Coordinates of C-alpha atoms in Angstrom, one line a residue:
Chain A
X1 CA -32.8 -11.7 22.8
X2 CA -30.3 -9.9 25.4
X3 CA -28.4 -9.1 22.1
X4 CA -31.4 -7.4 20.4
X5 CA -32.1 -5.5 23.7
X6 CA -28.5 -4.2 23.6
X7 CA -28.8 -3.3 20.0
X8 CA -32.4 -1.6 19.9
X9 CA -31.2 1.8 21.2
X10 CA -28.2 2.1 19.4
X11 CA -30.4 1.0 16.4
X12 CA -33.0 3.4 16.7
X13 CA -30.5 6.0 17.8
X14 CA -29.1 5.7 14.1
X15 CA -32.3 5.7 12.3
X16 CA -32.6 9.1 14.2
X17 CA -29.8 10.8 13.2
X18 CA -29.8 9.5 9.9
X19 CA -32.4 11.1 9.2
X20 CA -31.3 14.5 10.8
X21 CA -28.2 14.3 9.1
X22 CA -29.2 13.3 5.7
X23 CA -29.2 17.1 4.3
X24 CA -25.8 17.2 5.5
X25 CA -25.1 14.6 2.8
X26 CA -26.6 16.2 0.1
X27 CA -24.6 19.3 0.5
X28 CA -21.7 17.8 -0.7
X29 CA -22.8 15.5 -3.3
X30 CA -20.6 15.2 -6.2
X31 CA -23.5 15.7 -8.5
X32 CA -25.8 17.3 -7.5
X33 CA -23.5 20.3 -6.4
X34 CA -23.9 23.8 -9.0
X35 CA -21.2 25.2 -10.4
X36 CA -22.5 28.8 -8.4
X37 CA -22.1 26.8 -5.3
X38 CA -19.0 25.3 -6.3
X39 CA -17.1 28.4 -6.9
X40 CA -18.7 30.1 -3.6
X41 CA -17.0 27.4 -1.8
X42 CA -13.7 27.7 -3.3
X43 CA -13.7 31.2 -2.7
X44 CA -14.7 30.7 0.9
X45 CA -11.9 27.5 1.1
X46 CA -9.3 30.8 -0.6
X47 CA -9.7 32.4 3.0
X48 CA -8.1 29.3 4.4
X49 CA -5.5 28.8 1.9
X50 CA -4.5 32.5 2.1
X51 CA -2.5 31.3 4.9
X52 CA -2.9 26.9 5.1
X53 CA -0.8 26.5 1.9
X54 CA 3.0 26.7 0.8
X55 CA 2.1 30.0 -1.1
X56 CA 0.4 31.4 2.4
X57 CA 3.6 30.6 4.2
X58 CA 6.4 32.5 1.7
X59 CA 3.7 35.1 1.4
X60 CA 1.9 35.7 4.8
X61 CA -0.7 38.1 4.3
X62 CA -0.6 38.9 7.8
X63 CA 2.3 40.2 9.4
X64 CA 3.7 38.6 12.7
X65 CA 2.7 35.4 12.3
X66 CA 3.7 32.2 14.1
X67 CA 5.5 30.3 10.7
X68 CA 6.8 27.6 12.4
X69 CA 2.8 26.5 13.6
X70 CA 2.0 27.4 10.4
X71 CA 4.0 24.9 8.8
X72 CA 2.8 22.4 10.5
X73 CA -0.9 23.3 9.6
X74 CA -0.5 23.7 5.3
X75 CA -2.7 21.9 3.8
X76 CA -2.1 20.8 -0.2
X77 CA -5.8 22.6 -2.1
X78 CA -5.3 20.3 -5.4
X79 CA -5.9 17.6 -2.9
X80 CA -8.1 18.7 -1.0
X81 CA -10.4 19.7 -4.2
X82 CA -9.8 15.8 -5.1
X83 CA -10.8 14.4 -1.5
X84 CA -13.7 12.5 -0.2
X85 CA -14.4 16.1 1.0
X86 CA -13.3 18.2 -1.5
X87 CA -16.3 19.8 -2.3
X88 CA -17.0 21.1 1.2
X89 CA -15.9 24.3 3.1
X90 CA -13.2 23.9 5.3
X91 CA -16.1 26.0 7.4
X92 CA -18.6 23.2 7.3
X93 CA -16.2 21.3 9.8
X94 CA -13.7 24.2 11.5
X95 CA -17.4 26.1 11.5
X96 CA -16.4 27.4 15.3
X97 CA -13.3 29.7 15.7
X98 CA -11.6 29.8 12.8
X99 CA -13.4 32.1 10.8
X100 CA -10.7 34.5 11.9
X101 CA -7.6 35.2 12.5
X102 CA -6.6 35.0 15.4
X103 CA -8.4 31.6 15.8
X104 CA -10.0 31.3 18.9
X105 CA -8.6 29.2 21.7
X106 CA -10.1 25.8 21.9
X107 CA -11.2 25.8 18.6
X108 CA -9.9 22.7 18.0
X109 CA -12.1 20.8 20.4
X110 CA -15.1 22.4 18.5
X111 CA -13.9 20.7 14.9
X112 CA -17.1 18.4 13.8
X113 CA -16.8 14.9 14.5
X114 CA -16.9 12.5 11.7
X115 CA -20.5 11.3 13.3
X116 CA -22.3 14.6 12.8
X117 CA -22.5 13.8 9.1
X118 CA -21.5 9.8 8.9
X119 CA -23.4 8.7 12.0
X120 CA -24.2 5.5 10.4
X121 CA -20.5 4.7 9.3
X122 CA -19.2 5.6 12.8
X123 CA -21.2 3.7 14.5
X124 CA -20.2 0.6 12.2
X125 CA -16.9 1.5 11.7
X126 CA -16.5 1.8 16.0
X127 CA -18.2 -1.6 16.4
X128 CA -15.5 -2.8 14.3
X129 CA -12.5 -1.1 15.5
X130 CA -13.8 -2.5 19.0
X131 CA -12.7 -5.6 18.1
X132 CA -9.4 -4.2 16.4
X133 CA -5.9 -5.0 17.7
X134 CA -5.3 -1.4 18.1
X135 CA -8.9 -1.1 20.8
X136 CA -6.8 -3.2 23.6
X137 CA -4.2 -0.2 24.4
X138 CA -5.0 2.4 22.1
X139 CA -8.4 3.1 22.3
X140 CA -8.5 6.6 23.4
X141 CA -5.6 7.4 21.1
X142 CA -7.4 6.6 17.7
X143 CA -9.7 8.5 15.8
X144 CA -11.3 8.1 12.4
X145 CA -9.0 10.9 11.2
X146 CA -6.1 8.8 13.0
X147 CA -6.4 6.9 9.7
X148 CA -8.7 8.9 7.4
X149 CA -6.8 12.4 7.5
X150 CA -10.2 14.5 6.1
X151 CA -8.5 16.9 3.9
X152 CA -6.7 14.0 2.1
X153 CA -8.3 10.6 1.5
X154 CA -10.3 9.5 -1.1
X155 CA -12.4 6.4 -1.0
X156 CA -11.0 3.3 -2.6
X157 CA -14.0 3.2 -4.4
X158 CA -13.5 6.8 -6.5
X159 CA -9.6 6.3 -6.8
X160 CA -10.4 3.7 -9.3
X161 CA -6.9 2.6 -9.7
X162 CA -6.8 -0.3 -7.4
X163 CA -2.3 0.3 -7.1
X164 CA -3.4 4.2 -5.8
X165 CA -6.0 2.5 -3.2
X166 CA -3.3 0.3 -2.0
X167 CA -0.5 3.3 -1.9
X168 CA -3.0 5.3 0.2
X169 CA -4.3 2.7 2.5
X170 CA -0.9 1.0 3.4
X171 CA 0.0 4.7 3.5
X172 CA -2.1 5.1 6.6
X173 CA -0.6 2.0 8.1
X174 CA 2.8 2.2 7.8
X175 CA 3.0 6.1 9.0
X176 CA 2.8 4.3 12.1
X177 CA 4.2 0.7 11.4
X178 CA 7.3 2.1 9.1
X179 CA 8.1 4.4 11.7
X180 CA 9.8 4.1 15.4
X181 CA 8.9 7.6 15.8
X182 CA 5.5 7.7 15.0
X183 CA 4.8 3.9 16.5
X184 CA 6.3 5.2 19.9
X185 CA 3.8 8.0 20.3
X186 CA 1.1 5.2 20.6
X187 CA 2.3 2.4 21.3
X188 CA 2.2 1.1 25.0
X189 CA 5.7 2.2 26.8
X190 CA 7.4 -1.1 26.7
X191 CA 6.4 -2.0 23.3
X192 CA 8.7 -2.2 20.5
X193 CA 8.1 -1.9 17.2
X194 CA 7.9 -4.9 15.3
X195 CA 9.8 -4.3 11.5
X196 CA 7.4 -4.9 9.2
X197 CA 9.2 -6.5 6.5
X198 CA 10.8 -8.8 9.0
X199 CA 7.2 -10.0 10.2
X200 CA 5.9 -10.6 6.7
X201 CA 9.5 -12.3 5.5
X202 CA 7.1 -15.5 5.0
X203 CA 5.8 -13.5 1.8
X204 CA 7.9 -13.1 -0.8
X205 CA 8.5 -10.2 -2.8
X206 CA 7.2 -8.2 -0.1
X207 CA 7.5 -5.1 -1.6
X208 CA 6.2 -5.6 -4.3
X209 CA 2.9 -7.1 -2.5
X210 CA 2.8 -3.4 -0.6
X211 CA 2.4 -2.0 -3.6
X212 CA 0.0 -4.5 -5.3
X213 CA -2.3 -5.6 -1.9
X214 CA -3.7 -3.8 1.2
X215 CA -3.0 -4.4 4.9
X216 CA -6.3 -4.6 5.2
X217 CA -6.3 -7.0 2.8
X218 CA -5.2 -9.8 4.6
X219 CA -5.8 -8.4 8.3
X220 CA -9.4 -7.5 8.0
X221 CA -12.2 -10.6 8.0
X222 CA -14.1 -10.2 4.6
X223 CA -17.1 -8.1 4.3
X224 CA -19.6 -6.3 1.8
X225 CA -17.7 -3.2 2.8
X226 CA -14.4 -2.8 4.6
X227 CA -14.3 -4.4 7.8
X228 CA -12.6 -2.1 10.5
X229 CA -11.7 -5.1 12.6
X230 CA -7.8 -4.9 11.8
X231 CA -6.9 -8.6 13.5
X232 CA -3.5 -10.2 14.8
X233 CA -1.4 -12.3 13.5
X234 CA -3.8 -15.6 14.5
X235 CA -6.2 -14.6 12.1
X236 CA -4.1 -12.7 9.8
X237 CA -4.6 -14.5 5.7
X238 CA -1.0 -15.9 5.0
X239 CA -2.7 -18.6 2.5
X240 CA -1.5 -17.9 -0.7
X241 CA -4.1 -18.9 -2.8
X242 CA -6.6 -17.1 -1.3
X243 CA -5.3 -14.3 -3.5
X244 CA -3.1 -16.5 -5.9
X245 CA -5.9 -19.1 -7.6
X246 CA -8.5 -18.4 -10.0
X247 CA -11.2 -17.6 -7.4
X248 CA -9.2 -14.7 -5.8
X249 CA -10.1 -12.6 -3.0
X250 CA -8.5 -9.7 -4.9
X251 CA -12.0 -9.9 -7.0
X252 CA -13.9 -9.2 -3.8
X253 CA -11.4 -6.9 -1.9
X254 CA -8.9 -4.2 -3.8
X255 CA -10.3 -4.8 -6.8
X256 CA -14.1 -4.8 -6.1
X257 CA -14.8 -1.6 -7.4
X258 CA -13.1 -2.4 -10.5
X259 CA -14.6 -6.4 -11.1
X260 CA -17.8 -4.6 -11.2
X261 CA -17.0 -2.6 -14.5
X262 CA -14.5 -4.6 -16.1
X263 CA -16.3 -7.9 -17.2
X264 CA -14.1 -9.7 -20.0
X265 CA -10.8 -8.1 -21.4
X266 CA -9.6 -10.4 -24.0
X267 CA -11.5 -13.3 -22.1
X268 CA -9.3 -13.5 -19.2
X269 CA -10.5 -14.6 -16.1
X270 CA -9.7 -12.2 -13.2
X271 CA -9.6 -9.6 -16.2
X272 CA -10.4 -6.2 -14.1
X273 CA -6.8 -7.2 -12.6
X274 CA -5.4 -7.3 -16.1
X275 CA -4.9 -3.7 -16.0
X276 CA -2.4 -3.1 -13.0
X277 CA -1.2 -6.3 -12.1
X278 CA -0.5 -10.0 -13.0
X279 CA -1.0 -12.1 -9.7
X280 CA 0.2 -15.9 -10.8
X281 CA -2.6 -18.4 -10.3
X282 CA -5.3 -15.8 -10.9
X283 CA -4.7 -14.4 -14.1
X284 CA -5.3 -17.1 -16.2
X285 CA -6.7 -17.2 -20.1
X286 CA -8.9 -20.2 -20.2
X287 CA -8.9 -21.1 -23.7
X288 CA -5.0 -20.4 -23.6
X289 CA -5.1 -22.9 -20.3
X290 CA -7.2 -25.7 -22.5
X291 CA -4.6 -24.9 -25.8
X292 CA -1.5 -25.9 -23.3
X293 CA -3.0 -28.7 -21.6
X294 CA -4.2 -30.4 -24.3
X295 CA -1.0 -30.2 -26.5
X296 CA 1.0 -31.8 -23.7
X297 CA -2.0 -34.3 -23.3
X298 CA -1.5 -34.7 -27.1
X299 CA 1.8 -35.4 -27.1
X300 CA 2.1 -37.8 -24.0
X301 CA -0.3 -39.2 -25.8
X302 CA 1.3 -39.7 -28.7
X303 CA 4.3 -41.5 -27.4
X304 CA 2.2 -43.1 -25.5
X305 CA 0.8 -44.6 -29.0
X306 CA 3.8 -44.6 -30.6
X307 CA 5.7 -46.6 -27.9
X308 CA 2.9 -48.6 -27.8
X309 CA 2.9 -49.6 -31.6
X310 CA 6.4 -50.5 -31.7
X311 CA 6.1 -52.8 -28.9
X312 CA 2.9 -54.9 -30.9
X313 CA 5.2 -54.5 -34.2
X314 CA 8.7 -55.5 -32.5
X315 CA 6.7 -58.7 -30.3
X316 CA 5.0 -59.7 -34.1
X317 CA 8.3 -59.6 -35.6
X318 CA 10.1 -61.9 -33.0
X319 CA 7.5 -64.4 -33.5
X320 CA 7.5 -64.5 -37.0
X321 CA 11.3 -64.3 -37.5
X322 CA 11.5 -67.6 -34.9
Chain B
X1 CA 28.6 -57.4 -30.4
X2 CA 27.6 -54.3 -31.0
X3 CA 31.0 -51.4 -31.5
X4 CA 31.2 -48.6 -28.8
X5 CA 32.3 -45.1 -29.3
X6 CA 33.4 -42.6 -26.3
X7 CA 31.2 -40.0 -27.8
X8 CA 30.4 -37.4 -24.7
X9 CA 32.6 -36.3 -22.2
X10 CA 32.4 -35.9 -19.0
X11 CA 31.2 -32.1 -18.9
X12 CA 28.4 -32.9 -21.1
X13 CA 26.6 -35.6 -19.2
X14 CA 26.7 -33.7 -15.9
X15 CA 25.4 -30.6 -17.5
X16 CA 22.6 -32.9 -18.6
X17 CA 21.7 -34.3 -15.6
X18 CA 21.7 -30.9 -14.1
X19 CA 19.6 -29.6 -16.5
X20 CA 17.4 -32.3 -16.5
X21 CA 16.7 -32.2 -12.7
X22 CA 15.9 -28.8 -12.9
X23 CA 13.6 -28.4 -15.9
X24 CA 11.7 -31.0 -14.4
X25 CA 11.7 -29.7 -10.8
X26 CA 10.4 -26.2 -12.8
X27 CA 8.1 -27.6 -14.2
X28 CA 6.0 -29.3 -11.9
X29 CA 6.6 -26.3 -9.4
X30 CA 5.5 -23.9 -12.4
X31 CA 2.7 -25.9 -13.2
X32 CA 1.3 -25.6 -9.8
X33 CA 1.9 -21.8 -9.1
X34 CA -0.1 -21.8 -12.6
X35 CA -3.0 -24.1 -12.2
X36 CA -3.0 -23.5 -8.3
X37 CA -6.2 -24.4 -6.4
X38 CA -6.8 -24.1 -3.3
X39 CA -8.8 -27.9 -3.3
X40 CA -6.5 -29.8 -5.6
X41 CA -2.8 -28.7 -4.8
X42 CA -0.4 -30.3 -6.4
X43 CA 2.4 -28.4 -4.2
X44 CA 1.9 -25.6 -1.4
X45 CA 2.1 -22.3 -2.7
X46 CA 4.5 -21.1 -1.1
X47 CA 6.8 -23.7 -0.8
X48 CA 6.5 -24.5 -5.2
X49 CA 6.9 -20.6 -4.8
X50 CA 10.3 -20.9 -3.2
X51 CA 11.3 -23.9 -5.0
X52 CA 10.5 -22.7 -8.6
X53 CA 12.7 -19.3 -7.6
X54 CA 15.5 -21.3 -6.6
X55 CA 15.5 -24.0 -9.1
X56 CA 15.1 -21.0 -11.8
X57 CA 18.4 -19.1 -10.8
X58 CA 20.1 -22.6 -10.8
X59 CA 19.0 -22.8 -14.3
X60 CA 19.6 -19.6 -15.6
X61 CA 23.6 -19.9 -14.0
X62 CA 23.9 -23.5 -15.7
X63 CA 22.7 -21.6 -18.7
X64 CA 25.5 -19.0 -18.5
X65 CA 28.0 -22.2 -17.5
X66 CA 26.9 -24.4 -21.2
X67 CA 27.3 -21.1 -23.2
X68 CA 30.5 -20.3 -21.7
X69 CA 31.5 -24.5 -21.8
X70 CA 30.0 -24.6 -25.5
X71 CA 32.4 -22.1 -26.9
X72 CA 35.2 -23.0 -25.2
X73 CA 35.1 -26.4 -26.4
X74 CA 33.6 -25.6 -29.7
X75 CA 30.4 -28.1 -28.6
X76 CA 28.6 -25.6 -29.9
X77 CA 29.4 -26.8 -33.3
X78 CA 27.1 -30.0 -32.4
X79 CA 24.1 -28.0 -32.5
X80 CA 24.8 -26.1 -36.4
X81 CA 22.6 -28.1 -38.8
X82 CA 25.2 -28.5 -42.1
X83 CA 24.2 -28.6 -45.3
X84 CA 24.1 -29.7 -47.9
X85 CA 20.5 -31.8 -47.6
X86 CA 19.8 -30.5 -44.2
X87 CA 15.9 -30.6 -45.6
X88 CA 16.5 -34.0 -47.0
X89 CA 18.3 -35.5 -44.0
X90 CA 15.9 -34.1 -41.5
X91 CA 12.8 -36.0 -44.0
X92 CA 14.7 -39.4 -44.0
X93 CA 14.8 -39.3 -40.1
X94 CA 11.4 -38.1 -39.8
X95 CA 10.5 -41.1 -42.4
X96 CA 12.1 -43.2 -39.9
X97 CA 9.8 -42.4 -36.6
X98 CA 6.9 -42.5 -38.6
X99 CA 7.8 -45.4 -40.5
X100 CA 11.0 -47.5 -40.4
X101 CA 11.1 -48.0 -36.6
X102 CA 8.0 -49.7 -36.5
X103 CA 9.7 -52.1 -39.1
X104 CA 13.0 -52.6 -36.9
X105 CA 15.1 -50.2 -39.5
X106 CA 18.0 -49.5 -38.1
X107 CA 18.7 -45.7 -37.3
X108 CA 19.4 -43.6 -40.5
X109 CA 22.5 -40.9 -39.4
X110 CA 23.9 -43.4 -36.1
X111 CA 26.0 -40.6 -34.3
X112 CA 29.5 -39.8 -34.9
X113 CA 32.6 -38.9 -32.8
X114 CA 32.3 -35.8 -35.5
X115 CA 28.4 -35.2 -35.9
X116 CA 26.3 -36.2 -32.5
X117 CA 23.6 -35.4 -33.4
X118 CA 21.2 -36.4 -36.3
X119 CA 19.9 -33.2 -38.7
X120 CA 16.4 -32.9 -37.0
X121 CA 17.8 -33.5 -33.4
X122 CA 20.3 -30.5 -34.3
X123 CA 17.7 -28.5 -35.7
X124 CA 15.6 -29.2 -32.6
X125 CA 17.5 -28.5 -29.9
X126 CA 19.0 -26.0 -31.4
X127 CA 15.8 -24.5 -30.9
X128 CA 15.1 -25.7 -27.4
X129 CA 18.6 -24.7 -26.6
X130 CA 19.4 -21.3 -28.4
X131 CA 15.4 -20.0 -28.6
X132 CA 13.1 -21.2 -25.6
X133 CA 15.8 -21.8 -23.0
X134 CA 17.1 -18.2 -22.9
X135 CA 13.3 -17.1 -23.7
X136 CA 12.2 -19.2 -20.6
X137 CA 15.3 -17.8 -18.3
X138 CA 15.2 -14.2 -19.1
X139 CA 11.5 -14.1 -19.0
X140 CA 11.5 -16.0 -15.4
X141 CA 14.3 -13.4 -14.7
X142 CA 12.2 -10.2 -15.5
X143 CA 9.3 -12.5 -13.2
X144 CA 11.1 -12.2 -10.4
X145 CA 12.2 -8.7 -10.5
X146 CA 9.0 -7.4 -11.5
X147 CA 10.9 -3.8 -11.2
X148 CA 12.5 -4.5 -14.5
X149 CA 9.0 -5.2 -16.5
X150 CA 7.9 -2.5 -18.6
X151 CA 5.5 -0.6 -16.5
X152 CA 2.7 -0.8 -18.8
X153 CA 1.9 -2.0 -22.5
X154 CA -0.8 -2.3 -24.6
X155 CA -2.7 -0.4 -21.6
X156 CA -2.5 -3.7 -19.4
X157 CA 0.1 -4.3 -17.2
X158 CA 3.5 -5.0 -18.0
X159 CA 4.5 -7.8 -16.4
X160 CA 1.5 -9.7 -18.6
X161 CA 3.4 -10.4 -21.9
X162 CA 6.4 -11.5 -19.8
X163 CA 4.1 -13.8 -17.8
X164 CA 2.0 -14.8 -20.8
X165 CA 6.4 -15.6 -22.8
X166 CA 7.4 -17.8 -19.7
X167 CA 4.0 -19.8 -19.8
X168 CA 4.1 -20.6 -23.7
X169 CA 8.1 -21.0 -23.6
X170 CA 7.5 -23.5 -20.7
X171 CA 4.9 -25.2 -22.4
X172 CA 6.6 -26.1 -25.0
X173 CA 9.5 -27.3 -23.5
X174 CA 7.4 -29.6 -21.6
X175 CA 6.3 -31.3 -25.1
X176 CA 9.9 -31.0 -25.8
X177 CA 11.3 -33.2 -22.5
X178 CA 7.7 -35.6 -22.9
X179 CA 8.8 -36.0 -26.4
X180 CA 12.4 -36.4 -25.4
X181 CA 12.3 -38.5 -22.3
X182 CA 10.5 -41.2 -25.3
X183 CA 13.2 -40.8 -27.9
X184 CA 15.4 -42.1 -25.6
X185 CA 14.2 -45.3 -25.7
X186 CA 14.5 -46.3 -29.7
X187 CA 18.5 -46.6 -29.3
X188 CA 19.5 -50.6 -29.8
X189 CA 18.0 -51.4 -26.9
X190 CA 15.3 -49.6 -24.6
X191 CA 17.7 -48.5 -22.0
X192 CA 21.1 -47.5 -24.8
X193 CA 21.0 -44.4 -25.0
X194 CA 20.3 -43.6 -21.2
X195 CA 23.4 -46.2 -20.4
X196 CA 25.0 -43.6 -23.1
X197 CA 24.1 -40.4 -21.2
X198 CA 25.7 -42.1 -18.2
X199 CA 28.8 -43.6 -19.7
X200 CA 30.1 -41.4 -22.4
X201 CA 29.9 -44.4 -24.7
X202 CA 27.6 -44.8 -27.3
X203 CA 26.5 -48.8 -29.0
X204 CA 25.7 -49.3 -32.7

């Protein structure tokens, strides 16, 4: 009951703002957007990129300006267009401050949380990270766009390509986990940064599993969606077959959004892997499985029979010839 | 008794043992990295993972050593089915598994210092020997060095036809050992031609 009384507000606080917010979503709905609106918002995104892109930067249209920031701020506009948010204006979220230039100081603070539009993911997504190994130390330190930079990601679930999901997602991790640099600006003082391919030397073929499988992957507990709870190394998967047997978690991780719309591909099992990977132990071609076991079952059969003929004939003929 | 030629030297019978220790080790490793199952494992993953890998290098070097050993001491000879009658040769021993051992025959072609091996046993492993040894050991190479797999074909992955070659190659020289392992009981006594593979020496 005490659990239910914690949870009521927070529940009802979420029903609230999803329903303020839900127009938000519509706005940028893939589908439903219209090809006027569409080219208004690339025209408005142009005012950005006049400056936030490699061509901005050789070719200021501005004199005078700070090139070196600048730099660090270019953003890539194919991406963008191809991003979870790629058909929003960079407005809708830098609506405060930047509609000029000069921008106007403190602008940044004023950048739209992720919860103004996904209230109901945030609040899941922070119930999980709570639990994370990077809430002990870090909490303060992480965002959602710590992980999810805005103008870049795409959901797993639109990349399609399950090896472009995993090359984004262990992108995310190993910015910090592949780098001392990086690591150091987060991590507690003392801490060192553990190598990664030297923790995970129990797997072999490691590289080629970063390319193939997600952090998340094994660090995550399952869930219907991603779970955000990233755990240690007590509850990290290291069983093998987990992934590496006919029933693989691949089917209900990575490659969920695939299983669903590739059923049978020359009757393999595991088939929607067929495409990008061969993982030993789950893709398997039952009738192939039957032909192979049952011609060595024929066959030690067969000198099973065989031996066991000679034997009766060798036995009849010592008798008789006695 | 029986007469006894030296017929295999030294070389020969260790490179058999080796080999023999490792195809078998391979394949009860590769069958369970195949058929694995998280309720019925016939090895740890991992550990039939580490052993198959190791086992498989050993293989594919003794490989490179019998190729090397075959030439240099014209063994390879052995394995060259020579006519005339090859077809013939290879029926009358055939006749004699399925027929004349049950009746206590004696062997048709008994080995040679000059021919080892009978017609279909030359025919036969030159097959398991020349065909689905290197198959098995360049395909297990490519398995392990994924890198090297063509990145895609046929629109599925690449590494798939290489995996689907290892798994039929290794199949069949399964039946090949099952069906070998038997053979080598019908010399003159159960236990001959294993005494033979030990010895060197051969009995009539």
């Amino acid at each position: 009951m005490t659990v239910l009384k914690e949870f009521l507000p927070k529940i009802w606080l979420l029903l609230a703002v999803f329903l303020v917010v839900s127009p938000a979503w519509a706005q940028g709905d893939a589908k439903s957007i219209n090809p006027e609106l569409l080219e208004k918002i690339r025209k408005s995104n142009a005012e950005c990129f006049a400056c936030h892109s490699e061509a901005g930067l050789k070719n200021p249209p501005l004199p005078g300006l700070d090139l070196a920031k600048l730099r660090e701020t270019i953003r890539d506009d194919e991406v963008f267009k191809n991003s979870n948010h790629g058909k929003m204006e960079c407005r809708q979220c830098h609506g405060q401050g930047y509609q000029a230039y000069p921008h106007a100081v403190g602008s940044k603070q004023l950048i739209s949380p992720c919860e103004q539009c996904h209230a109901v993911q945030v609040m899941k997504a922070e119930m999980q990270f709570d639990n994370s190994v990077h809430a002990k130390n870090l909490k303060d330190k992480f965002t959602c766009s710590t992980c999810h930079d805005p103008h870049v990601a795409l959901a797993a679930a639109k990349l399609g390509d399950p090896r472009k999901a995993a090359a984004q997602d262990n992108h995310m991790c190993l910015e910090c986990h592949n780098s001392d640099l990086t690591f150091a600006k987060y991590a507690p003082a003392d801490k060192k940064r553990p190598n990664i391919d030297k923790i995970h030397a129990w797997l072999p073929n490691t590289r080629l599993h970063w390319d193939a499988v997600r952090c998340v992957d094994c660090h995550t507990p399952v869930a219907k969606t991603l779970s955000h709870e990233i755990a240690n190394k007590d509850k990290a998967e290291r069983n093998c077959v987990t992934c590496h047997s006919t029933n693989t978690a691949l089917a209900t991780r990575l490659y969920r959004h695939v299983a669903k719309t590739e059923a049978n591909t020359y009757g393999f099992a595991n088939s929607a892997l067929l495409n990008s990977i061969y993982v030993v132990g789950a893709t398997r071609h039952p009738l192939l499985d039957w032909a192979m076991v049952g011609l060595v079952a024929a066959t030690v059969a067969g000198v099973l029979g065989h031996g066991l003929v000679r034997i009766i004939l060798a036995w009849r003929r010592n008798r008789s010839g006695r | 008794m029986s007469e006894r030629i030296y017929l295999l030297p030294v070389w020969i019978r260790a490179w058999h043992w080796c080999n023999a220790v490792l195809i078998l080790t391979l394949i009860v490793t590769g069958a369970s990295l195949h058929f694995s199952d998280p309720n019925l494992p016939l090895l740890e993953f991992s550990r039939a993972a580490s052993v198959h890998n190791v086992a498989g290098v050993a293989l594919a070097s003794l490989y490179g050593l019998f190729v090397v050993a075959n030439i240099v001491s014209g063994n390879w000879w052995q394995y060259v089915p020579k006519p005339p009658g090859i077809g013939h040769r290879c029926m009358v021993q055939a006749r004699y598994y399925a027929y004349g051992i049950f009746r206590g025959e004696s062997h048709p072609y008994p080995p040679t210092r000059e021919a080892n091996f009978n017609a279909l046993q030359a025919l036969v492993y030159w097959f398991v020997m020349y065909i689905l040894v290197p198959t098995v050991v360049a395909t297990g190479l490519v398995f392990m060095n994924p890198e090297i797999a063509p990145e895609r074909l046929f629109g599925l992955d690449g590494l798939l036809p290489v995996a689907v070659l290892h798994y039929l190659s290794g199949t069949i020289i399964t039946l090949f050992v099952v069906a070998h392992i038997y053979l080598g009981t019908t010399g003159v006594t159960v236990t001959s031609l294993f005494k033979m593979m030990i010895t060197g020496w051969h009995e009539h």
